[in-house]
XYZ file of C-alpha atoms in Angstrom:
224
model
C 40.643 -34.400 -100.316
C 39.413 -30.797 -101.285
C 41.295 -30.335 -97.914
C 44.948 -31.728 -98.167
C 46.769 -28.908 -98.088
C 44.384 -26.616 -95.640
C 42.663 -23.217 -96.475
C 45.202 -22.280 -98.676
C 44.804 -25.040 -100.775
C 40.735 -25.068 -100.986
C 40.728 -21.344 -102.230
C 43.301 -22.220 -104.693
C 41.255 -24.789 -105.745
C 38.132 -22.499 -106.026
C 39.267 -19.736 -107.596
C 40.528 -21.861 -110.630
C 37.556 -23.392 -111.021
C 36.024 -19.827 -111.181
C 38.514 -18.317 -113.167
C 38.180 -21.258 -115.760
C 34.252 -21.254 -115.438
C 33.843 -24.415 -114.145
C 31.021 -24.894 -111.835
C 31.170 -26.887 -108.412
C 29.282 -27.646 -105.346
C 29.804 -29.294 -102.192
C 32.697 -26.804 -100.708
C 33.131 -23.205 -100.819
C 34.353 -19.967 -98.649
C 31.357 -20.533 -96.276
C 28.771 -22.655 -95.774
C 26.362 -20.997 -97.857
C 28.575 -21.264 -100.612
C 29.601 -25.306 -99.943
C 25.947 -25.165 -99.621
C 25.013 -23.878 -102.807
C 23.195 -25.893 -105.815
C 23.999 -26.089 -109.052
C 21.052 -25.218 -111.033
C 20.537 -26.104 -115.080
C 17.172 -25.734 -117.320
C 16.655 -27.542 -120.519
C 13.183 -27.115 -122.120
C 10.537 -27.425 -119.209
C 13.062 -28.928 -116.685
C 14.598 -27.164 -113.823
C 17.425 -29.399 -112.090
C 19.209 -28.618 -109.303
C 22.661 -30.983 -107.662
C 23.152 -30.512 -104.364
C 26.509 -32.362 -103.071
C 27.807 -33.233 -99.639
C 29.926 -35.375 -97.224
C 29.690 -37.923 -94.009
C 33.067 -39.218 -94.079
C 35.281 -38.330 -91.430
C 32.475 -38.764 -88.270
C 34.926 -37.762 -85.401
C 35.145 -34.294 -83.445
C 38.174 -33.578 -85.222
C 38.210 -34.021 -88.941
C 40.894 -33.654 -91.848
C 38.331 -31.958 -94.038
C 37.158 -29.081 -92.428
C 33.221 -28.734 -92.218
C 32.441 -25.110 -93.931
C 30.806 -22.558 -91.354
C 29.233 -19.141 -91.769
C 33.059 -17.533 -91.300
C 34.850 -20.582 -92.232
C 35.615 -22.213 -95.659
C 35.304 -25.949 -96.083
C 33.364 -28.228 -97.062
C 29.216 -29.414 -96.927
C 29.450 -31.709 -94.229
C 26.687 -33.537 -93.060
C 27.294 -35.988 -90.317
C 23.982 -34.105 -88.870
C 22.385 -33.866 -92.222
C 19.398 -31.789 -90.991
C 21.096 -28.694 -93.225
C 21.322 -31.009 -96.051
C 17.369 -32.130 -95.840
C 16.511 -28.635 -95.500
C 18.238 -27.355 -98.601
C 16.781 -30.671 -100.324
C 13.334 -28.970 -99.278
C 14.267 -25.513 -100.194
C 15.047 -26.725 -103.863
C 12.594 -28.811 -103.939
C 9.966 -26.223 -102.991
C 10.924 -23.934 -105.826
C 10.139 -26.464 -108.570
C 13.411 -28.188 -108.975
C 13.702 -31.948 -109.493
C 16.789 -32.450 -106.768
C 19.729 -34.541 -107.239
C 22.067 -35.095 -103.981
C 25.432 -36.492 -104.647
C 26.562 -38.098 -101.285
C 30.217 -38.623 -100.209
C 29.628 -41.764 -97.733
C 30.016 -44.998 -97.202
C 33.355 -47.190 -95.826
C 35.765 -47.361 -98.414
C 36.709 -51.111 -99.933
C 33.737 -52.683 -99.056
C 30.514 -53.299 -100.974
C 28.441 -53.063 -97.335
C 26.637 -50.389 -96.626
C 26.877 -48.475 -93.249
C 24.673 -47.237 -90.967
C 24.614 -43.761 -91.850
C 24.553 -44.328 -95.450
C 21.127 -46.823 -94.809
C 19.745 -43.610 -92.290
C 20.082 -40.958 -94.737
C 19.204 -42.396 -97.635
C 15.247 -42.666 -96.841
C 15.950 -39.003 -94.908
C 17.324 -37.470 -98.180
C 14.556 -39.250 -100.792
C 11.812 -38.328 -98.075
C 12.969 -34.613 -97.950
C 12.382 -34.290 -101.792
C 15.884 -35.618 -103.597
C 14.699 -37.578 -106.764
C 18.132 -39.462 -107.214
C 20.895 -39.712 -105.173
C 24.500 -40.873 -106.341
C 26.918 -42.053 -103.957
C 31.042 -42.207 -103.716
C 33.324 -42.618 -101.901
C 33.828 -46.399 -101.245
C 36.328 -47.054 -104.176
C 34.273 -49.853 -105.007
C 30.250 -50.241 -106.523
C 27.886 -50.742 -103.833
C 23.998 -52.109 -104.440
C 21.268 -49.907 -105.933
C 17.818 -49.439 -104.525
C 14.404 -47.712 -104.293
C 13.459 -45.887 -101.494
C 9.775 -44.994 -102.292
C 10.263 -43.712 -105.778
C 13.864 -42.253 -105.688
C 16.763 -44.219 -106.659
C 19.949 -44.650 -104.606
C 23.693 -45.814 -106.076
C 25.088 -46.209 -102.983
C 28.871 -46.015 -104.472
C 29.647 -45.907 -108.715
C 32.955 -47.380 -107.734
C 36.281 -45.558 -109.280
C 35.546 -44.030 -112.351
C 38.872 -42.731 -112.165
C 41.611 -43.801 -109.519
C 44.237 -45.524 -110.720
C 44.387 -47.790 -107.655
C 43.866 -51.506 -109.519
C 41.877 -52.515 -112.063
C 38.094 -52.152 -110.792
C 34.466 -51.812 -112.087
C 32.867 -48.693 -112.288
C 30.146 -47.117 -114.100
C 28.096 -44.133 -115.317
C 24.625 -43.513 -114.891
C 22.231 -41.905 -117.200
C 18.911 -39.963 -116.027
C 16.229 -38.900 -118.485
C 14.083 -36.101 -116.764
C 11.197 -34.596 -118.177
C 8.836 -31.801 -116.900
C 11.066 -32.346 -113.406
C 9.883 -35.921 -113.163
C 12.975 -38.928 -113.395
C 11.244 -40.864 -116.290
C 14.040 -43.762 -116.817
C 17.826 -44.560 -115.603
C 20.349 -46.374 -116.837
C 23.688 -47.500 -115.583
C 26.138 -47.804 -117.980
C 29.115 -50.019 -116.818
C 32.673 -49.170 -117.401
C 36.293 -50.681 -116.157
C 38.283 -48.459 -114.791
C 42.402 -49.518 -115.351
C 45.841 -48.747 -116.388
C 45.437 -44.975 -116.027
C 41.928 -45.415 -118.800
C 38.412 -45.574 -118.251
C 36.183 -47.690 -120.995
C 32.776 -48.672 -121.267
C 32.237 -52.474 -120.596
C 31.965 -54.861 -123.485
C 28.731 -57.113 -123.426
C 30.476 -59.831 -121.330
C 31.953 -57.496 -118.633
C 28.561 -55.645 -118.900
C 26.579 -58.749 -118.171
C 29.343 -59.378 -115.308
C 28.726 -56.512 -113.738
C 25.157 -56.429 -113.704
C 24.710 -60.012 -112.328
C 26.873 -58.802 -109.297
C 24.962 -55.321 -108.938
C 21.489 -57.551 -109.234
C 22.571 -60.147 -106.664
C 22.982 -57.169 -104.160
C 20.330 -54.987 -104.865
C 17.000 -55.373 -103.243
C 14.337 -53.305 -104.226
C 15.929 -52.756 -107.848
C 17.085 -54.765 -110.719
C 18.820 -53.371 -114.173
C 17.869 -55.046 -117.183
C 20.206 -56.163 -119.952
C 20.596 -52.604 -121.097
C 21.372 -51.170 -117.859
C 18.090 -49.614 -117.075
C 17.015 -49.582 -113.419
C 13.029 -50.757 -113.113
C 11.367 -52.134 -109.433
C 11.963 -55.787 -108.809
């Protein structure tokens, strides 16, 4: 949506991020800008997010891909740009985090580009990757080492009443050493965490979906 009301709108957009301080990735005045990580250090880990889209496949989409003149946003239908800047980060010590706008919305299936980038992204360096888009969750799985959430759902979208979720990532000397998702219902304009029932709920469905991957009672993601 970064492009619902045009150009005009976008840089309107950016500049009060900027002028408030807030960071943000995934869309900017060119492509090297949508382009751009976000880069944070805390004790001996360097951590860069990296954040794009697939949606809108056709010749002629509503959110304009960013170019080297034009502003838009990081669009990756052809994701080679995407696994190269995955490498790039990679290659100067970062542990790389891609946040992927895919998927079809309102269905917990996954589509076919979301199942052919996935092992291109984890393969090019990305250590987790955290999907949207879908308005609904969406399994969770290993490729090699990295984990995937395909789609957290609507953690805030005040559509209907939905499950949604957060997820937590401990990272230490740039290496992912646990995660957790933390489950939430999203509904009547609030967010809250899930209470145990809900919780257990929601993990049961994530579980019966998810392949390579299984969360424990407390959320955290281990190999099944």
């Amino acid at each position: 949506h970064i492009f619902d009301y045009g150009e005009a709108g976008l840089k309107c957009t950016l500049e009060a991020l900027n002028n408030a301080g807030i960071s943000h990735i995934g869309a900017g005045n060119n492509l090297s800008e949508a382009a751009d990580a976000y880069h944070f250090f805390s004790n001996e880990c360097k951590i860069s997010i990296l954040s794009a889209t697939d949606v809108e496949a056709g010749d002629h989409p509503d959110t304009r891909g960013a170019t080297d003149t034009l502003s838009g946003a990081f669009r990756t239908v052809e994701d080679s740009y995407l696994l190269q800047r995955v490498r790039e980060e990679k290659e100067k010590g970062f542990f790389v985090i891609v946040i992927m706008h895919w998927g079809t919305e309102s269905t917990s299936q996954l589509n076919w580009m979301q199942e052919k980038q996935a092992p291109e992204i984890a393969a090019a360096g990305a250590g987790l990757i955290l999907g949207a888009h879908p308005h609904v969750l969406q399994k969770i799985e290993f490729v090699g080492e990295t984990p995937v959430f395909y789609s957290l759902g609507n953690f805030y979208f005040n559509s209907r009443k939905t499950d949604t979720g957060m997820v937590k990532a401990v990272i230490d000397h740039n290496a992912l050493q646990s995660v957790q998702f933390i489950p939430a219902i999203q509904s009547n304009l609030f967010t809250s965490r899930a209470d145990e029932g809900e919780a257990s709920r929601i993990f049961s469905y994530l579980n019966r979906m998810s392949g390579s991957a299984t969360l424990q009672d407390d959320g955290t993601l281990k190999h099944r």
